[in-house]
Tab-separated table of N, CA and C in Angstrom:
chain	number	residue	atom	x	y	z
A	1	MET	N	102.882	112.926	118.232
A	1	MET	CA	102.871	113.565	116.935
A	1	MET	C	101.665	113.080	116.136
A	2	ALA	N	100.988	114.016	115.525
A	2	ALA	CA	99.825	113.661	114.710
A	2	ALA	C	100.271	112.921	113.452
A	3	ARG	N	99.440	111.998	113.026
A	3	ARG	CA	99.759	111.244	111.807
A	3	ARG	C	99.283	112.015	110.578
A	4	LYS	N	100.162	112.072	109.578
A	4	LYS	CA	99.778	112.589	108.264
A	4	LYS	C	99.963	111.440	107.286
A	5	TYR	N	98.854	110.990	106.740
A	5	TYR	CA	98.839	109.792	105.900
A	5	TYR	C	99.049	110.096	104.422
A	6	ALA	N	99.505	109.060	103.717
A	6	ALA	CA	99.461	108.987	102.256
A	6	ALA	C	98.938	107.601	101.907
A	7	LEU	N	98.242	107.509	100.798
A	7	LEU	CA	97.758	106.226	100.285
A	7	LEU	C	98.729	105.749	99.211
A	8	LEU	N	99.304	104.559	99.405
A	8	LEU	CA	100.199	103.957	98.417
A	8	LEU	C	99.412	102.923	97.622
A	9	VAL	N	99.195	103.190	96.344
A	9	VAL	CA	98.468	102.295	95.445
A	9	VAL	C	99.525	101.526	94.653
A	10	VAL	N	99.751	100.283	95.058
A	10	VAL	CA	100.884	99.505	94.559
A	10	VAL	C	100.470	98.601	93.388
A	11	ASP	N	101.084	98.823	92.249
A	11	ASP	CA	101.039	97.902	91.101
A	11	ASP	C	99.632	97.505	90.651
A	12	MET	N	98.722	98.457	90.643
A	12	MET	CA	97.383	98.162	90.129
A	12	MET	C	97.430	98.333	88.612
A	13	GLN	N	98.076	97.337	87.989
A	13	GLN	CA	98.404	97.349	86.575
A	13	GLN	C	97.658	96.246	85.836
A	14	GLU	N	97.554	96.406	84.522
A	14	GLU	CA	96.797	95.468	83.695
A	14	GLU	C	97.221	94.016	83.893
A	15	ARG	N	98.501	93.751	84.006
A	15	ARG	CA	98.987	92.378	84.143
A	15	ARG	C	98.342	91.665	85.325
A	16	LEU	N	98.017	92.405	86.373
A	16	LEU	CA	97.543	91.797	87.614
A	16	LEU	C	96.029	91.915	87.791
A	17	ARG	N	95.325	92.363	86.758
A	17	ARG	CA	93.881	92.598	86.843
A	17	ARG	C	93.107	91.384	87.357
A	18	GLY	N	93.400	90.196	86.857
A	18	GLY	CA	92.622	89.002	87.204
A	18	GLY	C	92.535	88.756	88.694
A	19	MET	N	93.655	88.822	89.386
A	19	MET	CA	93.622	88.561	90.831
A	19	MET	C	92.920	89.682	91.581
A	20	MET	N	93.045	90.925	91.086
A	20	MET	CA	92.373	92.046	91.748
A	20	MET	C	90.862	91.944	91.567
A	21	GLU	N	90.434	91.520	90.386
A	21	GLU	CA	88.998	91.308	90.163
A	21	GLU	C	88.492	90.154	91.014
A	22	ALA	N	89.261	89.076	91.078
A	22	ALA	CA	88.846	87.895	91.843
A	22	ALA	C	88.656	88.227	93.320
A	23	MET	N	89.492	89.093	93.860
A	23	MET	CA	89.384	89.453	95.276
A	23	MET	C	88.545	90.714	95.489
A	24	GLY	N	88.038	91.289	94.412
A	24	GLY	CA	87.101	92.409	94.509
A	24	GLY	C	87.672	93.711	95.027
A	25	ILE	N	88.973	93.947	94.856
A	25	ILE	CA	89.553	95.142	95.478
A	25	ILE	C	89.406	96.408	94.643
A	26	ILE	N	89.204	96.294	93.345
A	26	ILE	CA	89.246	97.482	92.485
A	26	ILE	C	88.228	98.543	92.909
A	27	PRO	N	86.944	98.214	93.089
A	27	PRO	CA	85.990	99.258	93.493
A	27	PRO	C	86.319	99.872	94.857
A	28	ARG	N	86.824	99.057	95.781
A	28	ARG	CA	87.189	99.590	97.103
A	28	ARG	C	88.346	100.579	96.998
A	29	VAL	N	89.340	100.248	96.182
A	29	VAL	CA	90.488	101.147	96.032
A	29	VAL	C	90.069	102.433	95.319
A	30	VAL	N	89.237	102.328	94.302
A	30	VAL	CA	88.729	103.525	93.619
A	30	VAL	C	88.026	104.435	94.623
A	31	LYS	N	87.154	103.865	95.430
A	31	LYS	CA	86.422	104.646	96.441
A	31	LYS	C	87.384	105.295	97.429
A	32	LEU	N	88.408	104.561	97.844
A	32	LEU	CA	89.373	105.091	98.807
A	32	LEU	C	90.208	106.219	98.195
A	33	VAL	N	90.615	106.071	96.943
A	33	VAL	CA	91.357	107.145	96.267
A	33	VAL	C	90.506	108.410	96.225
A	34	LYS	N	89.235	108.278	95.851
A	34	LYS	CA	88.336	109.438	95.802
A	34	LYS	C	88.198	110.074	97.182
A	35	HIS	N	88.068	109.243	98.205
A	35	HIS	CA	87.957	109.751	99.575
A	35	HIS	C	89.233	110.506	99.965
A	36	CYS	N	90.382	109.953	99.626
A	36	CYS	CA	91.654	110.627	99.936
A	36	CYS	C	91.728	111.983	99.242
A	37	HIS	N	91.307	112.050	97.991
A	37	HIS	CA	91.303	113.328	97.283
A	37	HIS	C	90.418	114.341	98.009
A	38	GLU	N	89.244	113.900	98.441
A	38	GLU	CA	88.325	114.791	99.161
A	38	GLU	C	88.920	115.278	100.475
A	39	MET	N	89.696	114.413	101.134
A	39	MET	CA	90.262	114.732	102.448
A	39	MET	C	91.640	115.393	102.361
A	40	GLY	N	92.166	115.566	101.162
A	40	GLY	CA	93.486	116.178	101.006
A	40	GLY	C	94.639	115.253	101.359
A	41	VAL	N	94.390	113.947	101.319
A	41	VAL	CA	95.423	112.948	101.627
A	41	VAL	C	96.206	112.642	100.345
A	42	PRO	N	97.542	112.745	100.377
A	42	PRO	CA	98.324	112.424	99.181
A	42	PRO	C	98.111	110.978	98.730
A	43	VAL	N	98.045	110.792	97.419
A	43	VAL	CA	97.896	109.467	96.819
A	43	VAL	C	99.104	109.223	95.916
A	44	VAL	N	99.695	108.038	96.059
A	44	VAL	CA	100.857	107.659	95.255
A	44	VAL	C	100.488	106.443	94.415
A	45	PHE	N	100.621	106.566	93.099
A	45	PHE	CA	100.396	105.444	92.187
A	45	PHE	C	101.758	104.877	91.797
A	46	ILE	N	101.966	103.611	92.131
A	46	ILE	CA	103.254	102.949	91.929
A	46	ILE	C	103.099	101.897	90.839
A	47	GLN	N	104.057	101.870	89.914
A	47	GLN	CA	104.038	100.877	88.834
A	47	GLN	C	105.352	100.117	88.808
A	48	HIS	N	105.231	98.807	88.700
A	48	HIS	CA	106.399	97.922	88.641
A	48	HIS	C	106.758	97.621	87.195
A	49	HIS	N	108.055	97.504	86.959
A	49	HIS	CA	108.516	96.945	85.691
A	49	HIS	C	109.820	96.209	85.936
A	50	ASP	N	110.024	95.160	85.161
A	50	ASP	CA	111.222	94.333	85.293
A	50	ASP	C	112.283	94.836	84.330
A	51	VAL	N	113.500	95.025	84.853
A	51	VAL	CA	114.579	95.479	83.977
A	51	VAL	C	115.484	94.337	83.541
A	52	SER	N	115.517	93.281	84.319
A	52	SER	CA	116.427	92.187	83.985
A	52	SER	C	115.707	90.886	83.669
A	53	GLY	N	114.450	90.793	84.092
A	53	GLY	CA	113.740	89.531	83.936
A	53	GLY	C	114.049	88.564	85.060
A	54	LEU	N	115.040	88.882	85.887
A	54	LEU	CA	115.377	88.007	87.006
A	54	LEU	C	114.254	88.037	88.029
A	55	GLY	N	113.929	86.910	88.574
A	55	GLY	CA	112.875	86.845	89.578
A	55	GLY	C	111.487	86.778	88.976
A	56	SER	N	111.406	86.701	87.673
A	56	SER	CA	110.098	86.626	87.037
A	56	SER	C	110.202	85.789	85.770
A	57	ASN	N	109.308	84.832	85.635
A	57	ASN	CA	109.248	84.048	84.404
A	57	ASN	C	108.486	84.783	83.313
A	58	ASP	N	107.782	85.835	83.710
A	58	ASP	CA	106.920	86.560	82.789
A	58	ASP	C	106.984	88.044	83.159
A	59	PRO	N	108.059	88.731	82.779
A	59	PRO	CA	108.273	90.096	83.257
A	59	PRO	C	107.246	91.100	82.732
A	60	ILE	N	107.029	92.142	83.529
A	60	ILE	CA	106.216	93.282	83.113
A	60	ILE	C	107.181	94.285	82.488
A	61	VAL	N	106.951	94.614	81.237
A	61	VAL	CA	107.854	95.498	80.503
A	61	VAL	C	107.253	96.899	80.444
A	62	LYS	N	108.042	97.880	80.900
A	62	LYS	CA	107.594	99.273	80.905
A	62	LYS	C	107.166	99.689	79.503
A	63	GLY	N	106.021	100.382	79.448
A	63	GLY	CA	105.515	100.877	78.178
A	63	GLY	C	104.558	99.939	77.467
A	64	THR	N	104.439	98.694	77.946
A	64	THR	CA	103.509	97.750	77.326
A	64	THR	C	102.127	97.888	77.965
A	65	GLU	N	101.139	97.259	77.350
A	65	GLU	CA	99.782	97.289	77.901
A	65	GLU	C	99.748	96.681	79.303
A	66	ASP	N	100.480	95.597	79.530
A	66	ASP	CA	100.533	94.965	80.854
A	66	ASP	C	101.020	95.927	81.928
A	67	TRP	N	101.894	96.849	81.571
A	67	TRP	CA	102.499	97.792	82.517
A	67	TRP	C	101.546	98.925	82.894
A	68	GLU	N	100.586	99.225	82.041
A	68	GLU	CA	99.697	100.370	82.256
A	68	GLU	C	98.866	100.205	83.528
A	69	LEU	N	98.592	101.340	84.174
A	69	LEU	CA	97.641	101.330	85.284
A	69	LEU	C	96.289	100.872	84.759
A	70	LEU	N	95.524	100.211	85.620
A	70	LEU	CA	94.152	99.849	85.254
A	70	LEU	C	93.398	101.112	84.831
A	71	PRO	N	92.513	101.020	83.847
A	71	PRO	CA	91.718	102.192	83.462
A	71	PRO	C	90.974	102.805	84.652
A	72	GLU	N	90.530	101.955	85.572
A	72	GLU	CA	89.830	102.452	86.768
A	72	GLU	C	90.741	103.349	87.604
A	73	MET	N	92.032	103.043	87.629
A	73	MET	CA	92.997	103.873	88.359
A	73	MET	C	93.305	105.142	87.567
A	74	GLN	N	93.422	105.010	86.256
A	74	GLN	CA	93.689	106.181	85.413
A	74	GLN	C	92.561	107.201	85.529
A	75	GLU	N	91.324	106.709	85.692
A	75	GLU	CA	90.167	107.601	85.806
A	75	GLU	C	90.190	108.423	87.088
A	76	VAL	N	90.734	107.868	88.172
A	76	VAL	CA	90.736	108.598	89.445
A	76	VAL	C	92.069	109.284	89.732
A	77	LEU	N	93.081	109.021	88.933
A	77	LEU	CA	94.380	109.652	89.122
A	77	LEU	C	94.269	111.152	88.838
A	78	ASP	N	94.749	111.962	89.764
A	78	ASP	CA	94.759	113.414	89.587
A	78	ASP	C	96.190	113.833	89.255
A	79	PRO	N	96.481	114.132	87.983
A	79	PRO	CA	97.862	114.434	87.599
A	79	PRO	C	98.420	115.695	88.251
A	80	GLU	N	97.546	116.563	88.737
A	80	GLU	CA	98.001	117.785	89.407
A	80	GLU	C	98.464	117.523	90.838
A	81	LYS	N	97.868	116.537	91.502
A	81	LYS	CA	98.136	116.310	92.923
A	81	LYS	C	98.830	114.992	93.221
A	82	ASP	N	98.471	113.952	92.504
A	82	ASP	CA	98.970	112.621	92.842
A	82	ASP	C	100.431	112.450	92.444
A	83	ILE	N	101.099	111.563	93.167
A	83	ILE	CA	102.509	111.250	92.938
A	83	ILE	C	102.568	109.988	92.088
A	84	ARG	N	103.445	109.980	91.088
A	84	ARG	CA	103.647	108.786	90.260
A	84	ARG	C	105.037	108.232	90.534
A	85	VAL	N	105.113	106.949	90.823
A	85	VAL	CA	106.392	106.247	90.935
A	85	VAL	C	106.347	105.164	89.868
A	86	GLN	N	106.989	105.432	88.741
A	86	GLN	CA	106.909	104.530	87.595
A	86	GLN	C	108.202	103.763	87.368
A	87	ASP	N	109.127	103.891	88.291
A	87	ASP	CA	110.432	103.268	88.086
A	87	ASP	C	110.748	102.198	89.127
A	88	LYS	N	109.713	101.581	89.698
A	88	LYS	CA	109.929	100.515	90.687
A	88	LYS	C	110.339	99.242	89.954
A	89	THR	N	111.531	98.747	90.289
A	89	THR	CA	112.044	97.549	89.620
A	89	THR	C	112.226	96.371	90.572
A	90	LYS	N	111.976	96.589	91.846
A	90	LYS	CA	112.061	95.525	92.853
A	90	LYS	C	110.734	95.465	93.600
A	91	ARG	N	110.605	94.512	94.498
A	91	ARG	CA	109.355	94.364	95.260
A	91	ARG	C	109.083	95.565	96.172
A	92	ASP	N	110.128	96.278	96.557
A	92	ASP	CA	110.065	97.394	97.497
A	92	ASP	C	109.910	98.714	96.739
A	93	ALA	N	108.794	99.406	96.937
A	93	ALA	CA	108.558	100.672	96.235
A	93	ALA	C	109.507	101.777	96.681
A	94	PHE	N	110.196	101.595	97.799
A	94	PHE	CA	111.153	102.593	98.267
A	94	PHE	C	112.546	102.387	97.665
A	95	PHE	N	112.838	101.182	97.199
A	95	PHE	CA	114.189	100.840	96.740
A	95	PHE	C	114.538	101.570	95.444
A	96	LYS	N	115.551	102.436	95.534
A	96	LYS	CA	116.062	103.194	94.381
A	96	LYS	C	114.971	103.977	93.644
A	97	THR	N	114.007	104.506	94.424
A	97	THR	CA	113.001	105.421	93.872
A	97	THR	C	113.014	106.680	94.731
A	98	LYS	N	112.225	107.639	94.360
A	98	LYS	CA	112.129	108.888	95.124
A	98	LYS	C	110.913	108.891	96.052
A	99	LEU	N	110.366	107.717	96.330
A	99	LEU	CA	109.146	107.638	97.133
A	99	LEU	C	109.325	108.263	98.512
A	100	GLU	N	110.355	107.865	99.246
A	100	GLU	CA	110.531	108.415	100.595
A	100	GLU	C	110.696	109.931	100.547
A	101	GLU	N	111.480	110.423	99.626
A	101	GLU	CA	111.688	111.864	99.480
A	101	GLU	C	110.366	112.581	99.197
A	102	GLU	N	109.556	112.023	98.308
A	102	GLU	CA	108.252	112.620	97.986
A	102	GLU	C	107.348	112.671	99.218
A	103	LEU	N	107.322	111.580	99.978
A	103	LEU	CA	106.473	111.533	101.171
A	103	LEU	C	106.963	112.513	102.231
A	104	ARG	N	108.256	112.498	102.515
A	104	ARG	CA	108.815	113.392	103.545
A	104	ARG	C	108.594	114.859	103.174
A	105	SER	N	108.720	115.194	101.890
A	105	SER	CA	108.550	116.590	101.466
A	105	SER	C	107.122	117.081	101.700
A	106	ARG	N	106.188	116.151	101.837
A	106	ARG	CA	104.790	116.500	102.110
A	106	ARG	C	104.432	116.331	103.585
A	107	GLY	N	105.425	116.033	104.405
A	107	GLY	CA	105.190	115.876	105.840
A	107	GLY	C	104.521	114.577	106.216
A	108	VAL	N	104.502	113.606	105.312
A	108	VAL	CA	103.842	112.320	105.566
A	108	VAL	C	104.676	111.495	106.540
A	109	ASN	N	103.991	110.911	107.544
A	109	ASN	CA	104.669	110.024	108.499
A	109	ASN	C	103.924	108.699	108.683
A	110	ALA	N	102.897	108.486	107.862
A	110	ALA	CA	102.111	107.248	107.943
A	110	ALA	C	101.589	106.913	106.547
A	111	VAL	N	101.535	105.615	106.244
A	111	VAL	CA	101.071	105.190	104.919
A	111	VAL	C	100.011	104.107	105.045
A	112	VAL	N	99.121	104.099	104.062
A	112	VAL	CA	98.133	103.040	103.896
A	112	VAL	C	98.513	102.319	102.607
A	113	VAL	N	98.655	100.990	102.685
A	113	VAL	CA	99.101	100.207	101.535
A	113	VAL	C	97.936	99.407	100.958
A	114	VAL	N	97.717	99.591	99.639
A	114	VAL	CA	96.723	98.817	98.893
A	114	VAL	C	97.348	98.387	97.576
A	115	GLY	N	96.800	97.333	96.963
A	115	GLY	CA	97.246	96.962	95.626
A	115	GLY	C	97.527	95.493	95.447
A	116	ALA	N	98.514	95.228	94.584
A	116	ALA	CA	98.862	93.851	94.231
A	116	ALA	C	100.385	93.727	94.160
A	117	MET	N	100.899	92.683	94.514
A	117	MET	CA	100.364	91.483	95.106
A	117	MET	C	100.602	91.528	96.618
A	118	THR	N	99.611	91.095	97.368
A	118	THR	CA	99.648	91.155	98.825
A	118	THR	C	100.981	90.706	99.391
A	119	ASN	N	101.413	89.508	99.017
A	119	ASN	CA	102.563	88.853	99.650
A	119	ASN	C	103.898	89.224	99.019
A	120	LEU	N	103.890	89.995	97.959
A	120	LEU	CA	105.151	90.368	97.314
A	120	LEU	C	105.370	91.873	97.443
A	121	CYS	N	104.980	92.643	96.461
A	121	CYS	CA	105.286	94.070	96.471
A	121	CYS	C	104.580	94.838	97.589
A	122	CYS	N	103.351	94.485	97.901
A	122	CYS	CA	102.624	95.203	98.956
A	122	CYS	C	103.241	94.932	100.323
A	123	GLU	N	103.492	93.667	100.626
A	123	GLU	CA	104.109	93.325	101.911
A	123	GLU	C	105.509	93.912	102.025
A	124	THR	N	106.316	93.795	100.987
A	124	THR	CA	107.683	94.306	101.038
A	124	THR	C	107.692	95.817	101.214
A	125	THR	N	106.812	96.503	100.520
A	125	THR	CA	106.714	97.956	100.657
A	125	THR	C	106.251	98.342	102.056
A	126	ALA	N	105.301	97.608	102.620
A	126	ALA	CA	104.836	97.887	103.983
A	126	ALA	C	105.969	97.712	104.991
A	127	ARG	N	106.712	96.635	104.876
A	127	ARG	CA	107.837	96.405	105.794
A	127	ARG	C	108.903	97.489	105.637
A	128	SER	N	109.177	97.864	104.411
A	128	SER	CA	110.175	98.897	104.152
A	128	SER	C	109.731	100.240	104.733
A	129	ALA	N	108.458	100.559	104.597
A	129	ALA	CA	107.928	101.791	105.190
A	129	ALA	C	108.106	101.767	106.704
A	130	PHE	N	107.785	100.640	107.322
A	130	PHE	CA	107.956	100.489	108.765
A	130	PHE	C	109.416	100.733	109.162
A	131	CYS	N	110.347	100.168	108.418
A	131	CYS	CA	111.779	100.312	108.722
A	131	CYS	C	112.278	101.732	108.491
A	132	ARG	N	111.506	102.531	107.783
A	132	ARG	CA	111.841	103.937	107.558
A	132	ARG	C	111.058	104.846	108.515
A	133	ASP	N	110.487	104.262	109.558
A	133	ASP	CA	109.767	104.989	110.603
A	133	ASP	C	108.438	105.597	110.166
A	134	PHE	N	107.813	105.033	109.156
A	134	PHE	CA	106.434	105.401	108.840
A	134	PHE	C	105.517	104.471	109.624
A	135	ASP	N	104.406	104.993	110.141
A	135	ASP	CA	103.354	104.123	110.651
A	135	ASP	C	102.680	103.510	109.424
A	136	VAL	N	102.293	102.241	109.534
A	136	VAL	CA	101.775	101.526	108.370
A	136	VAL	C	100.396	100.949	108.666
A	137	VAL	N	99.473	101.178	107.742
A	137	VAL	CA	98.161	100.539	107.739
A	137	VAL	C	98.111	99.687	106.475
A	138	PHE	N	97.677	98.448	106.625
A	138	PHE	CA	97.605	97.503	105.510
A	138	PHE	C	96.165	97.025	105.413
A	139	LEU	N	95.557	97.191	104.249
A	139	LEU	CA	94.135	96.866	104.120
A	139	LEU	C	93.910	95.424	103.712
A	140	GLU	N	93.204	94.702	104.566
A	140	GLU	CA	92.935	93.285	104.294
A	140	GLU	C	92.051	93.098	103.075
A	141	ASP	N	91.181	94.067	102.798
A	141	ASP	CA	90.298	93.963	101.634
A	141	ASP	C	90.671	94.967	100.545
A	142	GLY	N	91.903	95.463	100.610
A	142	GLY	CA	92.399	96.395	99.605
A	142	GLY	C	93.670	95.901	98.935
A	143	ASN	N	94.031	94.660	99.229
A	143	ASN	CA	95.208	94.025	98.625
A	143	ASN	C	94.779	92.690	98.039
A	144	ALA	N	95.477	92.266	96.983
A	144	ALA	CA	95.107	91.014	96.310
A	144	ALA	C	96.353	90.242	95.907
A	145	THR	N	96.200	88.918	95.890
A	145	THR	CA	97.249	88.047	95.373
A	145	THR	C	96.602	86.817	94.756
A	146	MET	N	97.429	85.884	94.298
A	146	MET	CA	96.907	84.748	93.531
A	146	MET	C	96.369	83.611	94.382
A	147	ASP	N	96.616	83.640	95.686
A	147	ASP	CA	96.211	82.519	96.534
A	147	ASP	C	95.847	83.046	97.923
A	148	ALA	N	94.699	82.653	98.422
A	148	ALA	CA	94.218	83.128	99.723
A	148	ALA	C	95.184	82.807	100.855
A	149	LYS	N	95.886	81.680	100.784
A	149	LYS	CA	96.802	81.338	101.882
A	149	LYS	C	97.966	82.328	101.958
A	150	TYR	N	98.445	82.823	100.817
A	150	TYR	CA	99.510	83.836	100.832
A	150	TYR	C	98.984	85.145	101.415
A	151	HIS	N	97.769	85.490	101.046
A	151	HIS	CA	97.130	86.710	101.545
A	151	HIS	C	96.999	86.650	103.072
A	152	GLU	N	96.466	85.544	103.561
A	152	GLU	CA	96.276	85.387	105.009
A	152	GLU	C	97.603	85.387	105.759
A	153	ALA	N	98.612	84.731	105.211
A	153	ALA	CA	99.929	84.699	105.865
A	153	ALA	C	100.504	86.108	105.988
A	154	THR	N	100.368	86.900	104.944
A	154	THR	CA	100.861	88.279	104.996
A	154	THR	C	100.132	89.075	106.061
A	155	LEU	N	98.811	88.956	106.110
A	155	LEU	CA	98.044	89.693	107.119
A	155	LEU	C	98.480	89.304	108.524
A	156	LEU	N	98.674	88.007	108.748
A	156	LEU	CA	99.118	87.542	110.067
A	156	LEU	C	100.498	88.080	110.407
A	157	ASN	N	101.432	87.971	109.478
A	157	ASN	CA	102.802	88.414	109.739
A	157	ASN	C	102.902	89.921	109.930
A	158	LEU	N	102.302	90.690	109.047
A	158	LEU	CA	102.374	92.141	109.189
A	158	LEU	C	101.668	92.614	110.453
A	159	GLY	N	100.560	91.970	110.785
A	159	GLY	CA	99.791	92.374	111.959
A	159	GLY	C	100.491	92.147	113.281
A	160	VAL	N	101.491	91.284	113.297
A	160	VAL	CA	102.227	90.997	114.534
A	160	VAL	C	103.094	92.173	114.958
A	161	GLY	N	103.661	92.898	114.025
A	161	GLY	CA	104.561	93.954	114.467
A	161	GLY	C	104.948	94.987	113.438
A	162	PHE	N	104.330	94.956	112.267
A	162	PHE	CA	104.725	95.893	111.220
A	162	PHE	C	103.625	96.867	110.816
A	163	ALA	N	102.371	96.460	110.943
A	163	ALA	CA	101.282	97.281	110.418
A	163	ALA	C	100.001	97.045	111.199
A	164	LYS	N	99.143	98.040	111.154
A	164	LYS	CA	97.784	97.876	111.662
A	164	LYS	C	96.953	97.354	110.489
A	165	ILE	N	96.273	96.248	110.700
A	165	ILE	CA	95.447	95.644	109.657
A	165	ILE	C	94.027	96.193	109.793
A	166	MET	N	93.488	96.702	108.695
A	166	MET	CA	92.150	97.300	108.688
A	166	MET	C	91.409	96.908	107.420
A	167	THR	N	90.121	97.198	107.422
A	167	THR	CA	89.329	97.116	106.193
A	167	THR	C	89.317	98.504	105.546
A	168	ALA	N	88.911	98.556	104.293
A	168	ALA	CA	88.812	99.843	103.596
A	168	ALA	C	87.805	100.757	104.293
A	169	ALA	N	86.686	100.201	104.750
A	169	ALA	CA	85.672	101.009	105.440
A	169	ALA	C	86.232	101.605	106.732
A	170	GLU	N	86.962	100.805	107.495
A	170	GLU	CA	87.586	101.315	108.725
A	170	GLU	C	88.612	102.397	108.405
A	171	CYS	N	89.327	102.199	107.336
A	171	CYS	CA	90.399	103.117	106.965
A	171	CYS	C	89.882	104.515	106.650
A	172	GLU	N	88.722	104.604	106.049
A	172	GLU	CA	88.184	105.921	105.697
A	172	GLU	C	88.106	106.837	106.911
A	173	ASN	N	87.906	106.263	108.088
A	173	ASN	CA	87.760	107.072	109.302
A	173	ASN	C	89.075	107.620	109.840
A	174	ILE	N	90.214	107.098	109.406
A	174	ILE	CA	91.487	107.577	109.965
A	174	ILE	C	91.939	108.886	109.339
A	175	PHE	N	91.312	109.301	108.257
A	175	PHE	CA	91.727	110.520	107.564
A	175	PHE	C	91.013	111.770	108.072
A	176	GLN	N	90.293	111.662	109.172
A	176	GLN	CA	89.534	112.806	109.695
A	176	GLN	C	90.438	113.934	110.139
């Protein structure tokens, strides 16, 4: 069966800007979103917010500046075509959201995961996609977290049996 991809842009929100800038992922993700638009690949912008404060000493509150997508993401977001998942309250973008339904309705059977944080929401979403029978690509230079050792551990673990690990440049070629 041929793969039909979607790009999952996970939690590229103001609160997490510092780590994304430090790891240099923002320009790569912007370029990849533009490439996906050109190739007709669905793009999903996912935003996290905390409803209980549990699991976070510093929750992201929906509607605040911290919750907003980065301006760089807002500039490339196509409201006519792109999918918005703004109700993610756990590390898993599939948990109690309409993400799987949105992807299946478009015939998507493979996802590319980019965003923040590598070892939390991005990794959990990648594993969840795998368990839902999506093929998963995880970008080593398209995900960011607060510590390189967490980033490397995620790449090693996902690469063993959950996802194909690629660079953003390599990924552009899979949408042909």
